[in-house]
Coordinates of C-alpha atoms and ligand atoms in Angstrom, one line a residue:
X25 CA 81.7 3.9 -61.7
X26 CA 78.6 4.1 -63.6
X27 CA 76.9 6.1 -61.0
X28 CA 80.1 8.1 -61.0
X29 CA 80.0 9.1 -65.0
X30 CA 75.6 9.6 -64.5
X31 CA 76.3 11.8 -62.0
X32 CA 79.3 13.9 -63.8
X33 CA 76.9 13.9 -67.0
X34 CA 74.2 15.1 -65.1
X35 CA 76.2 17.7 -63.6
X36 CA 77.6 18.7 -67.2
X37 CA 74.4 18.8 -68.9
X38 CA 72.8 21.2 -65.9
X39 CA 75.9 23.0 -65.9
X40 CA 75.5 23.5 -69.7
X41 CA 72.0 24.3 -69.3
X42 CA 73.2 27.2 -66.8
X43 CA 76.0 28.7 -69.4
X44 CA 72.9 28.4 -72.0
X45 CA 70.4 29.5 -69.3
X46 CA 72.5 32.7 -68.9
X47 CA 74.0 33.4 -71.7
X48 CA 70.3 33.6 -73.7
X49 CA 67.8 34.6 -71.5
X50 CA 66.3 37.9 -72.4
X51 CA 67.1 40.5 -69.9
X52 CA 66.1 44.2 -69.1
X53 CA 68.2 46.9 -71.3
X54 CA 71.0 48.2 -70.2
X55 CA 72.2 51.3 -69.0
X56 CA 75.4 52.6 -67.9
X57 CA 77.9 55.9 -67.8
X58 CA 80.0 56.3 -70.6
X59 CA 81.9 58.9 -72.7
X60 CA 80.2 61.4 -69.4
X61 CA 76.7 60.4 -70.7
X62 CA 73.7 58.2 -70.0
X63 CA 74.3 55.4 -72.5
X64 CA 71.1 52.8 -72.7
X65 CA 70.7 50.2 -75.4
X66 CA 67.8 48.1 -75.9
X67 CA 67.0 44.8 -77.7
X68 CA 64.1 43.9 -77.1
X69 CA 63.8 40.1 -77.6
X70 CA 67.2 39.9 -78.6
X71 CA 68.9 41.7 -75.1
X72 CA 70.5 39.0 -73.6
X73 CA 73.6 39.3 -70.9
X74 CA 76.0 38.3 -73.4
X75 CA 74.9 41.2 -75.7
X76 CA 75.1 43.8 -73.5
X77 CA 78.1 42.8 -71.7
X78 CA 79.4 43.0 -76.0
X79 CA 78.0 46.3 -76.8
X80 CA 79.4 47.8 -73.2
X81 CA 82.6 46.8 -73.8
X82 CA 82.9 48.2 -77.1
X83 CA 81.5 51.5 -75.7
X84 CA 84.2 51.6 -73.0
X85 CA 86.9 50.6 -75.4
X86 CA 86.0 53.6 -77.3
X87 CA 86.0 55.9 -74.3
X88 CA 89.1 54.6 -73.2
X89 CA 91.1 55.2 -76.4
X90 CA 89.2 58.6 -77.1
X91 CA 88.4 60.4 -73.9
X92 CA 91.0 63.6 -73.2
X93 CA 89.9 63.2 -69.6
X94 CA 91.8 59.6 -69.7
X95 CA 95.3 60.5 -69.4
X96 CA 96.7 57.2 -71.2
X97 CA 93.6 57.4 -74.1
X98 CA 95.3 57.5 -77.8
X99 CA 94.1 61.1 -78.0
X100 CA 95.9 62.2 -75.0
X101 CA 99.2 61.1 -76.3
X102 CA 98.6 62.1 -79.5
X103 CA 97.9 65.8 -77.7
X104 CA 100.9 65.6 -75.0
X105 CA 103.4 65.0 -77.6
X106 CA 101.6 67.7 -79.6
X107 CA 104.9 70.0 -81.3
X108 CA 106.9 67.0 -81.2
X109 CA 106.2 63.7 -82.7
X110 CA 103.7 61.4 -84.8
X111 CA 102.3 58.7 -82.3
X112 CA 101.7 55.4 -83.4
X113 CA 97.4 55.1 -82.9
X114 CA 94.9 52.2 -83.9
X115 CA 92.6 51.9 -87.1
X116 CA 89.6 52.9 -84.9
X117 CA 91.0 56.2 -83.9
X118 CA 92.9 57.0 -87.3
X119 CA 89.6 56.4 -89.0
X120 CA 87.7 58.9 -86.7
X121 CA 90.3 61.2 -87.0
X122 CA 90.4 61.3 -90.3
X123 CA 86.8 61.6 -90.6
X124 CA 86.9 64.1 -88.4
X125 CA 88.8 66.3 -90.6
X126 CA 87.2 65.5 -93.6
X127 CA 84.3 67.5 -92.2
X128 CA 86.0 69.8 -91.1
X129 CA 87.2 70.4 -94.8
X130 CA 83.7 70.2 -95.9
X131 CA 82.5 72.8 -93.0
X132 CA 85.3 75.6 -93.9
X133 CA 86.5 74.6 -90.3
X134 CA 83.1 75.3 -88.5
X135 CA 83.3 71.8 -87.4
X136 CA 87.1 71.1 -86.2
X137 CA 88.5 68.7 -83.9
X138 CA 91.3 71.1 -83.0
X139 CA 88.9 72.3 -80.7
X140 CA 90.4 71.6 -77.5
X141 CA 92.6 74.4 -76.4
X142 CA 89.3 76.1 -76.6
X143 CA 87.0 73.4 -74.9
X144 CA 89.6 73.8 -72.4
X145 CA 89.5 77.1 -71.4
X146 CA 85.5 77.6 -70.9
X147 CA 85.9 74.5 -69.0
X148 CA 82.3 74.1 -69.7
X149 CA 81.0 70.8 -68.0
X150 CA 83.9 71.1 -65.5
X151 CA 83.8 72.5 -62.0
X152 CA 86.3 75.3 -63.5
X153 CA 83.7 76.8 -66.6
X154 CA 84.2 80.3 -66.7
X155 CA 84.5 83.2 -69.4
X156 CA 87.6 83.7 -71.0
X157 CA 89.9 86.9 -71.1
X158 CA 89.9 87.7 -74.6
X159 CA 93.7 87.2 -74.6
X160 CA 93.3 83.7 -73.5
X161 CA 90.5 83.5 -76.1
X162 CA 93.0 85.3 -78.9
X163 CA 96.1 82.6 -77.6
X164 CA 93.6 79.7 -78.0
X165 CA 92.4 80.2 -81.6
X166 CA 95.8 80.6 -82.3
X167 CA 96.5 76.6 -81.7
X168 CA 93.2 75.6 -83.6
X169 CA 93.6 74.8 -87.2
X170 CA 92.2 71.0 -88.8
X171 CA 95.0 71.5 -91.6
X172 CA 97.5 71.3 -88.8
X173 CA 96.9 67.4 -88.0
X174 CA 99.5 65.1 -90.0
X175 CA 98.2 61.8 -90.8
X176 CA 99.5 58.5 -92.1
X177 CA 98.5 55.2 -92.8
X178 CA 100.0 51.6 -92.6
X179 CA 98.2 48.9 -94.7
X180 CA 96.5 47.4 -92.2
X181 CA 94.6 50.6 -91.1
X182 CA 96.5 51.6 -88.0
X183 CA 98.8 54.8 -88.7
X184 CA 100.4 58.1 -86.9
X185 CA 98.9 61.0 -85.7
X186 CA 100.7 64.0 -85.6
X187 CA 99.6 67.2 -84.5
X188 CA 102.4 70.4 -85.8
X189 CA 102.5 72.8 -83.6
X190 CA 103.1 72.3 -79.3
X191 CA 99.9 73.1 -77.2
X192 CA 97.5 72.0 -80.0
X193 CA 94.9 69.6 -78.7
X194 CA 92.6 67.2 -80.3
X195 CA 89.1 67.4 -78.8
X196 CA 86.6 64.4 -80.8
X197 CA 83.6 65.0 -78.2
X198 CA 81.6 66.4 -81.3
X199 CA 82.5 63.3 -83.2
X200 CA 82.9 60.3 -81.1
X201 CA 79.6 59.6 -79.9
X202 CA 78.2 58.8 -83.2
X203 CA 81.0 56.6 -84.5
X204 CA 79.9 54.9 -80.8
X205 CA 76.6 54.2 -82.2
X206 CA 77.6 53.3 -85.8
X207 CA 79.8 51.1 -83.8
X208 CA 77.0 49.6 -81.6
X209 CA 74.9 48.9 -84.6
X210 CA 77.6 47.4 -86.1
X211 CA 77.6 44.6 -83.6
X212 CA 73.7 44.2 -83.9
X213 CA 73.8 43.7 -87.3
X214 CA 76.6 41.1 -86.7
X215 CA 74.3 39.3 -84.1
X216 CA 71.6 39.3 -85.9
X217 CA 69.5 41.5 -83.6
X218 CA 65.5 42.2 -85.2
X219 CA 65.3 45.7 -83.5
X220 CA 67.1 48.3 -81.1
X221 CA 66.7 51.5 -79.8
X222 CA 70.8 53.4 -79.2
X223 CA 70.6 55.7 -76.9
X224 CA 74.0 57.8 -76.1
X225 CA 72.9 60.4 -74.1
X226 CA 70.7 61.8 -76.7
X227 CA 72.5 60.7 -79.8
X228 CA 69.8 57.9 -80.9
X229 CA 69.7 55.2 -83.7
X230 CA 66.6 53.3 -84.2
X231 CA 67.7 49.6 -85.8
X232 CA 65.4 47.7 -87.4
X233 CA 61.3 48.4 -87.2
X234 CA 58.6 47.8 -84.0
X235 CA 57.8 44.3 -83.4
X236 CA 54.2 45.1 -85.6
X237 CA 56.6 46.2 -88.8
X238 CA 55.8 50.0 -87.6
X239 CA 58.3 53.2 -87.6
X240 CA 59.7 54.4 -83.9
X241 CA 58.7 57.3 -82.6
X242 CA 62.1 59.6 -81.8
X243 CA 61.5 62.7 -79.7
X244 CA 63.7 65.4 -79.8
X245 CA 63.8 67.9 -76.4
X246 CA 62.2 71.3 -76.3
X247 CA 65.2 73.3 -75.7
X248 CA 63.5 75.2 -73.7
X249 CA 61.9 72.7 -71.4
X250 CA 64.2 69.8 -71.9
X251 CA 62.8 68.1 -68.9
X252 CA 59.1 68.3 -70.3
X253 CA 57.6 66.7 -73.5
X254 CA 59.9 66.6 -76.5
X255 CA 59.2 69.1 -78.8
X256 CA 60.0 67.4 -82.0
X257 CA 58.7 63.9 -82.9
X258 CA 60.4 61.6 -85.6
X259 CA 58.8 58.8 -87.7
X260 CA 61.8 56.4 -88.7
X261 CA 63.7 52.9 -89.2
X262 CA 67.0 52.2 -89.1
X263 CA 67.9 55.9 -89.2
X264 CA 69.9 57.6 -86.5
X265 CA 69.0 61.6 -85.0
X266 CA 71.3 63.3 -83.3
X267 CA 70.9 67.0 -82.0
X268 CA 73.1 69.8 -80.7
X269 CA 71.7 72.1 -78.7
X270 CA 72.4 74.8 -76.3
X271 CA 71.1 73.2 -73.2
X272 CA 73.2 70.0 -73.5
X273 CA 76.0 71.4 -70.9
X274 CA 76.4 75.0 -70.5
X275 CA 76.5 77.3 -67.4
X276 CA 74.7 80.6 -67.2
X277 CA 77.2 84.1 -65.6
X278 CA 75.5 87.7 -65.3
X279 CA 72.3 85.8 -66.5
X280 CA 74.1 85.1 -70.0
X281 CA 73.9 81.3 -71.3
X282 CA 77.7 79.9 -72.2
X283 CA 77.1 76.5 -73.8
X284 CA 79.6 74.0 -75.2
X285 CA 79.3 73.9 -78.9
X286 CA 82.2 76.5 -79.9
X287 CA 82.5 78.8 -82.9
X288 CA 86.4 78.3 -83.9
X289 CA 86.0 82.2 -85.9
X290 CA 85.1 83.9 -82.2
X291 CA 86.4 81.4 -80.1
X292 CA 83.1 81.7 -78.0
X293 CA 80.2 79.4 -77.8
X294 CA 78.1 79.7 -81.6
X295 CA 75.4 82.4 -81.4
X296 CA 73.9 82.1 -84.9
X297 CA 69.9 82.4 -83.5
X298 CA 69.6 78.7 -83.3
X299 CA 68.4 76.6 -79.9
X300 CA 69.5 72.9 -81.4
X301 CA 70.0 71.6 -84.4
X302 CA 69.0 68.2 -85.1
X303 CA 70.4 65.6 -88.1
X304 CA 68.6 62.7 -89.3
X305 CA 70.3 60.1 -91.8
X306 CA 71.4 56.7 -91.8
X307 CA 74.8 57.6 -90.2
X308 CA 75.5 58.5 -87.0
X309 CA 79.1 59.6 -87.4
X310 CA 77.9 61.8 -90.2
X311 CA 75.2 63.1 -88.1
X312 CA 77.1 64.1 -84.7
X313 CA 79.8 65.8 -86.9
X314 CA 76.7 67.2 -89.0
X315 CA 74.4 68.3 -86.0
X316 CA 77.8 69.9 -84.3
X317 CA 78.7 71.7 -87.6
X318 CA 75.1 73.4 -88.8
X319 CA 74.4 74.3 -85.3
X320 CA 77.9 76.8 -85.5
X321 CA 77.3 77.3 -89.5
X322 CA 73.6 78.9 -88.3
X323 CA 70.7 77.5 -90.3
X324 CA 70.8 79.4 -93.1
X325 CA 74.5 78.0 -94.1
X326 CA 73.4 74.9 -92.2
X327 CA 70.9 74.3 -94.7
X328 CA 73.2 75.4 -98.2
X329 CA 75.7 72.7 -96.9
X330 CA 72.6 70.0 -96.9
X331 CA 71.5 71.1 -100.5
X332 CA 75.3 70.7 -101.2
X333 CA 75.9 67.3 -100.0
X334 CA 72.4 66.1 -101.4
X335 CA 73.5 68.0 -105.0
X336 CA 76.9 66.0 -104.7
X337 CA 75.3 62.5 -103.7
X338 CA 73.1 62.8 -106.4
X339 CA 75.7 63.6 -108.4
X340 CA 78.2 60.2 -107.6
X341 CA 80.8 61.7 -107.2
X342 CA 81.6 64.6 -104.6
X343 CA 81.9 63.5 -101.0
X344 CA 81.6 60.0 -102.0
X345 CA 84.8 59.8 -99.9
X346 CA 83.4 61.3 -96.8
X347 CA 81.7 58.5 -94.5
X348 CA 78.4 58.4 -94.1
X349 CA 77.1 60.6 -97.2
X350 CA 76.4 57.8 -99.0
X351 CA 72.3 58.2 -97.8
X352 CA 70.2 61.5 -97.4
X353 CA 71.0 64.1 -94.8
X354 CA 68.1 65.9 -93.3
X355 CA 67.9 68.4 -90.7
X356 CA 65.9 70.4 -88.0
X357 CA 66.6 73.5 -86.8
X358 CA 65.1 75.1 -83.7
X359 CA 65.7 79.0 -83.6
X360 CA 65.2 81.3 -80.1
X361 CA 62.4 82.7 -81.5
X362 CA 60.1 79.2 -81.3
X363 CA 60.4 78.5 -84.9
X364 CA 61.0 75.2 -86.6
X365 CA 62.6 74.6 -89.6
X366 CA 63.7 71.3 -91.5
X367 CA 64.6 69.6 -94.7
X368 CA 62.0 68.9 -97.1
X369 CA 62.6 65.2 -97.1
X370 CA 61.2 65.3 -93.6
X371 CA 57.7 66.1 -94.7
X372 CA 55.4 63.0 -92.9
X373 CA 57.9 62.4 -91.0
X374 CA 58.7 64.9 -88.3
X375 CA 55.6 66.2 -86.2
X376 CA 55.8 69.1 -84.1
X377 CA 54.1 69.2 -81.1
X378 CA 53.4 72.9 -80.7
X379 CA 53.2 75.0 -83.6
X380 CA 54.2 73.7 -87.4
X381 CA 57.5 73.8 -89.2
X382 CA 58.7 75.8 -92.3
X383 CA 59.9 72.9 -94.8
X384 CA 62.6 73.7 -97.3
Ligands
LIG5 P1 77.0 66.7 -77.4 O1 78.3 66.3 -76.8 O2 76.1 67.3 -76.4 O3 76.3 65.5 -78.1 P2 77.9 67.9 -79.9 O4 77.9 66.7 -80.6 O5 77.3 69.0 -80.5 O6 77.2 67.8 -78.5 O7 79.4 68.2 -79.5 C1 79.8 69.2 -78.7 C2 81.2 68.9 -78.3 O8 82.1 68.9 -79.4 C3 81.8 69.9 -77.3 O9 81.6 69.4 -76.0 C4 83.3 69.8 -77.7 O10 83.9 68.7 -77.1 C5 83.3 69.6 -79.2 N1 83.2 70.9 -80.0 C6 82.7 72.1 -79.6 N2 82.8 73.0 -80.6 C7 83.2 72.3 -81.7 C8 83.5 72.6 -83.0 N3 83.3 73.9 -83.5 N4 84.0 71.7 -83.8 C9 84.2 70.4 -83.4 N5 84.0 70.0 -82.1 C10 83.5 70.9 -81.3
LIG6 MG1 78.1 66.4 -82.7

């Protein structure tokens, strides 16, 4: 009996040191599809299996409840029953939602997440992207309007989505990605993680500092070259950068480039001179709704609605009820013509790797 017991605590106690064995041994980062992009997250000393299995879960809870290609995702019912009825939807999605719209009240509409009659007829990223008859284009524009999405809350954060008019579609891919990361970080925080590199398919945060209390370096792609060395370079901690650019997903008819990031006056993809756009703040919701919204606003505007939202912060008072302009906004811009452009507040930080930028 004794030998019995010795043997079933031996057992327990190596089986114990397995479950600890597994759950805390550092492993390689991760990467995996999600949300159609190349997601990768690393730890460092912290990456364990029991992290990443964590963090990939929450990412593909949020694709799952987001994603218009997922028939039964919160934002496909909310858009099937478009016309006809408020559907019940969790916090998570009310909250992006209504962020969402927020800057698309703070944008004049350059930024709205009625997008997606739009988004579906370039099909861009599809096997079906093509150009438009201006009568689809005209029918299209028609259905988009941010003031057209009815919202309402219960107490404990969940609420109704409702959008007015039938064939109006919801379309958060300009959104979603950085509430993924704010998300992500979230849960690092929580678990106590030292330092972490986000990587959604381009939409970075950067938690924590190096291992030697130094910045990371962030490069930004040449939009030009996207495949060759980045042509921006970004000294930061704890600080996300996310860019919008016109080499993301686009296709290329009668040698003319039709990219994804859509100008809601025109109803065609935003030619305002720029190549990318690029946000940097603490953020990452504000700064994929942000990199989405100056790259259609053009820099000029791009840049006004910066000074703005910096003249309100330090102010107290205006936007203080839009997420994530609590901290400094700063930008990059890229034009066609080479040049580089970006906030003041980025002076030491960015680097440009061939030629020097305009600060302003
Ligand atoms: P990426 O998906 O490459 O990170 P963005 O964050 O700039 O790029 O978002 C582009 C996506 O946002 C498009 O694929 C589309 O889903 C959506 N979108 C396009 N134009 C607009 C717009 N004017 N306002 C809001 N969302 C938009
Ligand atoms: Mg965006």
């Amino acid at each position: 009996m004794k030998y019995f017991s010795n043997q079933v605590a031996a057992i327990s106690i190596l089986l114990a040191g397995f479950v600890f064995f597994s759950c805390s041994q550092v492993t390689e980062p991760r990467t995996e599809m999600v949300m159609g992009t190349v997601c990768t997250v690393n730890a460092y000393s912290d990456g364990t299996t029991k992290l990443y299995d964590e963090l990939f879960a929450r990412l593909h809870k949020i694709e799952d409840d987001f994603s218009v290609n997922i028939s039964t995702s919160q934002v496909s019912v909310v858009n099937e029953a478009s016309g006809q009825r408020a559907v019940p939807v969790s916090s998570d999605v009310l909250y992006v939602v209504r962020t969402a719209l927020k800057y698309a009240e703070l944008t004049g509409g350059a930024f709205d997440p009625t997008v997606g009659p739009l988004v579906k007829i370039w099909g861009i990223n599809t096997d079906h992207a093509r150009v438009p008859s201006q009568q689809e284009i005209s029918a299209a524009l028609a259905l988009i309007n941010w003031r057209d999405v009815v919202l309402s809350e219960n107490d404990d954060g969940s609420g109704t989505i409702m959008l007015r008019r039938p064939g109006m579609s919801l379309d958060l891919g300009g959104i979603v990605k950085g509430y993924a990361a704010d998300e992500l970080t979230a849960i690092l925080k929580a678990r106590n993680v030292k330092r972490a590199i986000v990587d959604l398919g381009g939409n970075i945060y950067v938690f924590g500092t190096k291992k030697d209390g130094s910045l990371w370096k962030v490069g930004v792609k040449d939009p030009s070259a996207p495949e060759g060395n980045p042509a921006l370079v970004l000294s930061l901690a704890n600080s996300t950068v996310v860019t919008s650019g016109v080499y993301e997903r686009f296709f290329i008819q009668n040698g003319v480039r039709y990219h994804h990031i859509l100008d809601t006056k025109t109803g065609s993809p935003a030619r305002t001179g720029l190549l990318s756009s690029t946000i940097v703040c603490e953020s990452s919701i504000a700064a994929d709704a942000l990199s989405t919204s100056v790259f259609v606003l053009g820099e000029e505007k791009g840049m006004a609605l910066l000074q703005e939202i910096e003249d309100g912060r330090a102010a107290g008072t205006k936007f203080a009820e839009v997420p994530g302009l609590h901290a400094r906004v700063s930008a990059v811009f890229i034009s066609e013509d080479g040049s580089v452009t970006a906030s003041k507040s980025l002076e030491g930080v960015l680097q440009v790797n061939n030629g020097t930028p305009v600060f302003k």
